[in-house]
Amino acid sequence: DTEVTQTPKHLVMGMTNKKSLKCEQHMGHRAMYWYKQKAKKPPELMFVYSYEKLSINESVPSRFSPECPNSSLLNLHLHALQPEDSALYLCASSQDTLNPPYSNQPQHFGDGTRLSIL
Amino acid sequence: DQQVKQNSPSLSVQEGRISILNCDYTNSMFDYFLWYKKYPAEGPTFLISISSIKDKNEDGRFTVFLNKSAKHLSLHIVPSQPGDSAVYFCAARGRDSNYQLIWGAGTKLIIKP
């Protein structure tokens, strides 16, 4: 059982729709991540939140809008997506430290939302 | 330019034998290495990790070996079980990044009964 919970598990949407993906963790982790994964490829980092502040945006198009309402929750708002955005969207979390030496803590992943854009 | 390479797209091993998955890297700034296992329709599951100050880490059936001079790490699974059939990803993190994991392309492990 994963300790990072993502909803919904599957989502089909049209290119004009607005939807949101949700992620929740209760491990007390202060870093949370959104990844995109295409079939037979490794995960690609999209966004990183550290202590509820956006730390990294990997040049993601503005049709993807992340939000971190509190330390346990992470949302990804979707609007006007393209068919090529169809993928598995993964949320992850990890312990975080702002000061070196960085703690060697792994990222823990949810099971993802399988997104299909029609 | 791939900084983390898993050169074997797939590996087939008899149940009960040892599975050895390999990973090579090019960036000497990497200081933390991880192995993840992924089943279809699930997220990656963390298996085991190793810091660059060590050369071996063991957890049950899983052992990771790190050879810094060769920039090579390997994951040993002994004995291999049918439930180990999955895609295995090697990932690395650099000293200059607290968040970024650089991933290999993955190796599909098939355990034959």
Short mmCIF file of C-alpha atoms in Angstrom, two decimals:
data_model
loop_
_atom_site.label_atom_id
_atom_site.label_comp_id
_atom_site.label_asym_id
_atom_site.label_seq_id
_atom_site.Cartn_x
_atom_site.Cartn_y
_atom_site.Cartn_z
CA ASP A 1 0.00 0.00 0.00
CA THR A 2 1.30 3.40 -0.97
CA GLU A 3 1.41 6.19 1.62
CA VAL A 4 0.96 8.79 -1.10
CA THR A 5 -2.63 8.83 -2.29
CA GLN A 6 -3.63 10.17 -5.67
CA THR A 7 -7.12 10.79 -7.03
CA PRO A 8 -8.63 10.10 -9.43
CA LYS A 9 -6.94 6.93 -10.68
CA HIS A 10 -8.18 7.53 -14.21
CA LEU A 11 -9.31 10.70 -15.96
CA VAL A 12 -10.58 11.25 -19.48
CA MET A 13 -11.08 14.84 -20.53
CA GLY A 14 -11.59 16.91 -23.62
CA MET A 15 -9.19 19.61 -24.71
CA THR A 16 -11.48 22.39 -23.47
CA ASN A 17 -12.15 20.90 -20.03
CA LYS A 18 -10.79 22.03 -16.68
CA LYS A 19 -9.96 19.35 -14.15
CA SER A 20 -7.71 18.84 -11.13
CA LEU A 21 -5.51 16.02 -9.91
CA LYS A 22 -5.10 15.59 -6.18
CA CYS A 23 -2.33 14.15 -4.04
CA GLU A 24 -2.17 13.62 -0.30
CA GLN A 25 0.51 12.35 2.09
CA HIS A 26 0.55 12.09 5.88
CA MET A 27 4.19 11.17 6.41
CA GLY A 28 5.16 14.67 7.49
CA HIS A 29 7.19 15.15 4.33
CA ARG A 30 7.89 18.77 3.41
CA ALA A 31 8.84 18.25 -0.24
CA MET A 32 6.23 17.22 -2.80
CA TYR A 33 6.62 16.59 -6.51
CA TRP A 34 4.65 16.20 -9.72
CA TYR A 35 6.02 13.92 -12.42
CA LYS A 36 4.79 12.92 -15.85
CA GLN A 37 5.49 9.43 -17.14
CA LYS A 38 4.99 8.17 -20.65
CA ALA A 39 4.90 4.45 -21.47
CA LYS A 40 8.26 2.66 -21.18
CA LYS A 41 10.01 5.87 -20.07
CA PRO A 42 11.28 7.02 -16.67
CA PRO A 43 9.34 9.72 -14.77
CA GLU A 44 9.95 13.33 -15.89
CA LEU A 45 9.99 15.96 -13.16
CA MET A 46 7.45 18.77 -13.59
CA PHE A 47 7.24 20.69 -10.30
CA VAL A 48 8.73 20.62 -6.80
CA TYR A 49 7.23 22.21 -3.71
CA SER A 50 9.36 22.69 -0.62
CA TYR A 51 7.66 23.84 2.57
CA GLU A 52 4.57 24.68 0.50
CA LYS A 53 6.51 26.99 -1.82
CA LEU A 54 7.18 26.26 -5.47
CA SER A 55 10.90 25.51 -5.76
CA ILE A 56 11.23 24.05 -9.22
CA ASN A 57 9.20 24.43 -12.40
CA GLU A 58 10.80 22.38 -15.17
CA SER A 59 9.58 24.70 -17.94
CA VAL A 60 6.14 23.16 -17.82
CA PRO A 61 3.47 24.76 -20.08
CA SER A 62 1.04 27.05 -18.28
CA ARG A 63 -1.86 24.74 -19.04
CA PHE A 64 -0.54 22.82 -16.01
CA SER A 65 -0.93 24.80 -12.78
CA PRO A 66 0.27 23.34 -9.47
CA GLU A 67 -1.03 24.30 -6.05
CA CYS A 68 0.05 23.33 -2.54
CA PRO A 69 -2.76 24.27 -0.10
CA ASN A 70 -0.92 22.82 2.90
CA SER A 71 1.95 20.52 3.78
CA SER A 72 -0.11 17.37 3.14
CA LEU A 73 -1.85 18.27 -0.09
CA LEU A 74 -0.73 18.91 -3.64
CA ASN A 75 -2.99 19.68 -6.58
CA LEU A 76 -2.38 19.90 -10.30
CA HIS A 77 -4.92 22.01 -12.18
CA LEU A 78 -5.38 21.16 -15.84
CA HIS A 79 -6.83 23.39 -18.54
CA ALA A 80 -6.84 23.25 -22.33
CA LEU A 81 -4.62 20.18 -22.50
CA GLN A 82 -3.38 18.65 -25.73
CA PRO A 83 -3.55 14.98 -26.79
CA GLU A 84 0.22 14.68 -26.24
CA ASP A 85 -0.39 15.44 -22.55
CA SER A 86 -1.94 11.99 -22.17
CA ALA A 87 0.29 10.17 -19.66
CA LEU A 88 0.55 8.82 -16.13
CA TYR A 89 0.86 11.72 -13.67
CA LEU A 90 2.71 10.79 -10.53
CA CYS A 91 2.91 12.57 -7.22
CA ALA A 92 5.81 11.94 -4.83
CA SER A 93 6.96 13.22 -1.47
CA SER A 94 10.15 13.16 0.57
CA GLN A 95 11.75 14.46 3.72
CA ASP A 96 13.31 17.78 3.00
CA THR A 97 16.01 19.93 4.39
CA LEU A 98 16.88 23.37 3.23
CA ASN A 99 20.41 23.12 4.54
CA PRO A 100 23.28 20.87 3.47
CA PRO A 101 24.27 18.18 4.05
CA TYR A 102 21.11 17.11 2.30
CA SER A 103 19.37 14.25 3.97
CA ASN A 104 19.53 11.05 1.98
CA GLN A 105 15.86 10.34 1.91
CA PRO A 106 14.07 8.68 -0.99
CA GLN A 107 11.04 10.02 -2.78
CA HIS A 108 7.90 7.98 -2.24
CA PHE A 109 5.43 7.80 -5.10
CA GLY A 110 1.68 7.44 -5.38
CA ASP A 111 0.13 5.13 -7.94
CA GLY A 112 -0.60 7.98 -10.30
CA THR A 113 -3.51 9.29 -12.32
CA ARG A 114 -3.82 7.86 -15.83
CA LEU A 115 -4.86 10.88 -17.92
CA SER A 116 -6.30 10.61 -21.42
CA ILE A 117 -6.97 13.70 -23.50
CA LEU A 118 -9.53 13.28 -26.26
CA ASP B 1 23.37 13.19 -22.90
CA GLN B 2 22.27 10.39 -20.60
CA GLN B 3 23.90 10.76 -17.19
CA VAL B 4 22.40 7.52 -15.89
CA LYS B 5 22.38 4.50 -18.16
CA GLN B 6 20.75 1.13 -17.85
CA ASN B 7 22.04 -0.65 -20.92
CA SER B 8 19.89 -3.77 -20.63
CA PRO B 9 16.27 -3.09 -21.64
CA SER B 10 15.28 -6.52 -20.32
CA LEU B 11 16.62 -9.43 -18.29
CA SER B 12 15.23 -12.93 -17.87
CA VAL B 13 16.17 -14.99 -14.79
CA GLN B 14 15.10 -18.37 -13.46
CA GLU B 15 13.13 -18.34 -10.22
CA GLY B 16 15.41 -18.95 -7.24
CA ARG B 17 18.55 -17.70 -9.00
CA ILE B 18 20.28 -14.35 -8.60
CA SER B 19 19.11 -11.33 -10.60
CA ILE B 20 21.75 -8.68 -11.27
CA LEU B 21 20.65 -5.32 -12.65
CA ASN B 22 23.29 -2.85 -13.73
CA CYS B 23 23.49 0.92 -13.92
CA ASP B 24 26.28 3.25 -15.09
CA TYR B 25 26.58 6.97 -14.51
CA THR B 26 28.79 9.74 -15.81
CA ASN B 27 28.40 12.59 -13.30
CA SER B 28 30.95 12.49 -10.48
CA MET B 29 28.77 14.94 -8.51
CA PHE B 30 26.19 12.22 -7.85
CA ASP B 31 26.23 11.32 -4.15
CA TYR B 32 23.06 9.31 -3.62
CA PHE B 33 21.71 6.44 -5.68
CA LEU B 34 18.35 4.70 -5.56
CA TRP B 35 16.59 1.72 -7.08
CA TYR B 36 12.87 1.72 -7.75
CA LYS B 37 10.61 -1.08 -8.91
CA LYS B 38 7.55 -0.40 -11.04
CA TYR B 39 4.61 -2.63 -11.85
CA PRO B 40 2.26 -1.66 -14.69
CA ALA B 41 -0.46 0.81 -13.63
CA GLU B 42 1.33 1.58 -10.35
CA GLY B 43 3.78 4.24 -9.25
CA PRO B 44 7.47 3.44 -8.69
CA THR B 45 8.14 1.74 -5.37
CA PHE B 46 11.35 2.62 -3.54
CA LEU B 47 13.50 -0.48 -3.00
CA ILE B 48 16.92 0.44 -1.69
CA SER B 49 19.44 3.26 -1.81
CA ILE B 50 23.11 3.90 -1.22
CA SER B 51 25.16 6.94 -0.33
CA SER B 52 28.41 7.60 -2.17
CA ILE B 53 30.35 7.13 1.08
CA LYS B 54 29.43 3.44 1.08
CA ASP B 55 30.09 0.63 -1.35
CA LYS B 56 27.37 -1.78 -0.27
CA ASN B 57 23.92 -1.65 1.26
CA GLU B 58 21.77 -4.67 2.02
CA ASP B 59 18.09 -5.03 2.81
CA GLY B 60 16.72 -8.56 2.90
CA ARG B 61 16.95 -10.11 -0.56
CA PHE B 62 18.17 -6.84 -2.09
CA THR B 63 21.78 -5.64 -2.12
CA VAL B 64 23.12 -2.61 -3.93
CA PHE B 65 26.82 -2.34 -4.76
CA LEU B 66 28.52 0.92 -5.71
CA ASN B 67 31.85 1.12 -7.53
CA LYS B 68 32.71 4.82 -7.60
CA SER B 69 35.91 4.44 -9.61
CA ALA B 70 33.98 2.66 -12.36
CA LYS B 71 30.89 4.86 -11.88
CA HIS B 72 28.83 1.71 -11.73
CA LEU B 73 26.18 0.34 -9.43
CA SER B 74 24.31 -2.90 -9.42
CA LEU B 75 21.26 -4.36 -7.71
CA HIS B 76 21.36 -8.00 -6.67
CA ILE B 77 18.16 -9.88 -5.87
CA VAL B 78 18.65 -13.25 -4.19
CA PRO B 79 16.71 -15.47 -4.50
CA SER B 80 14.58 -14.14 -7.34
CA GLN B 81 10.85 -14.62 -6.96
CA PRO B 82 7.98 -14.36 -9.49
CA GLY B 83 6.75 -11.18 -7.76
CA ASP B 84 10.06 -9.53 -8.64
CA SER B 85 9.00 -9.36 -12.29
CA ALA B 86 8.74 -5.61 -12.93
CA VAL B 87 10.61 -2.70 -14.46
CA TYR B 88 13.55 -1.54 -12.34
CA PHE B 89 14.77 2.04 -12.49
CA CYS B 90 18.11 3.29 -11.26
CA ALA B 91 18.17 6.95 -10.18
CA ALA B 92 20.84 9.32 -8.91
CA ARG B 93 20.97 12.69 -7.16
CA GLY B 94 23.75 15.24 -7.34
CA ARG B 95 25.46 17.07 -4.48
CA ASP B 96 24.17 20.32 -5.92
CA SER B 97 20.52 19.29 -5.96
CA ASN B 98 18.24 18.32 -3.11
CA TYR B 99 15.38 17.32 -5.34
CA GLN B 100 16.36 16.34 -8.82
CA LEU B 101 16.58 12.65 -9.50
CA ILE B 102 18.25 11.67 -12.74
CA TRP B 103 16.71 8.43 -13.96
CA GLY B 104 17.91 5.55 -16.07
CA ALA B 105 15.67 4.19 -18.83
CA GLY B 106 14.73 1.10 -16.82
CA THR B 107 15.30 -2.64 -17.12
CA LYS B 108 12.40 -5.05 -17.40
CA LEU B 109 13.08 -8.08 -15.20
CA ILE B 110 11.23 -11.29 -16.01
CA ILE B 111 11.40 -14.14 -13.50
CA LYS B 112 10.72 -17.49 -15.14
CA PRO B 113 9.08 -20.23 -13.02
#
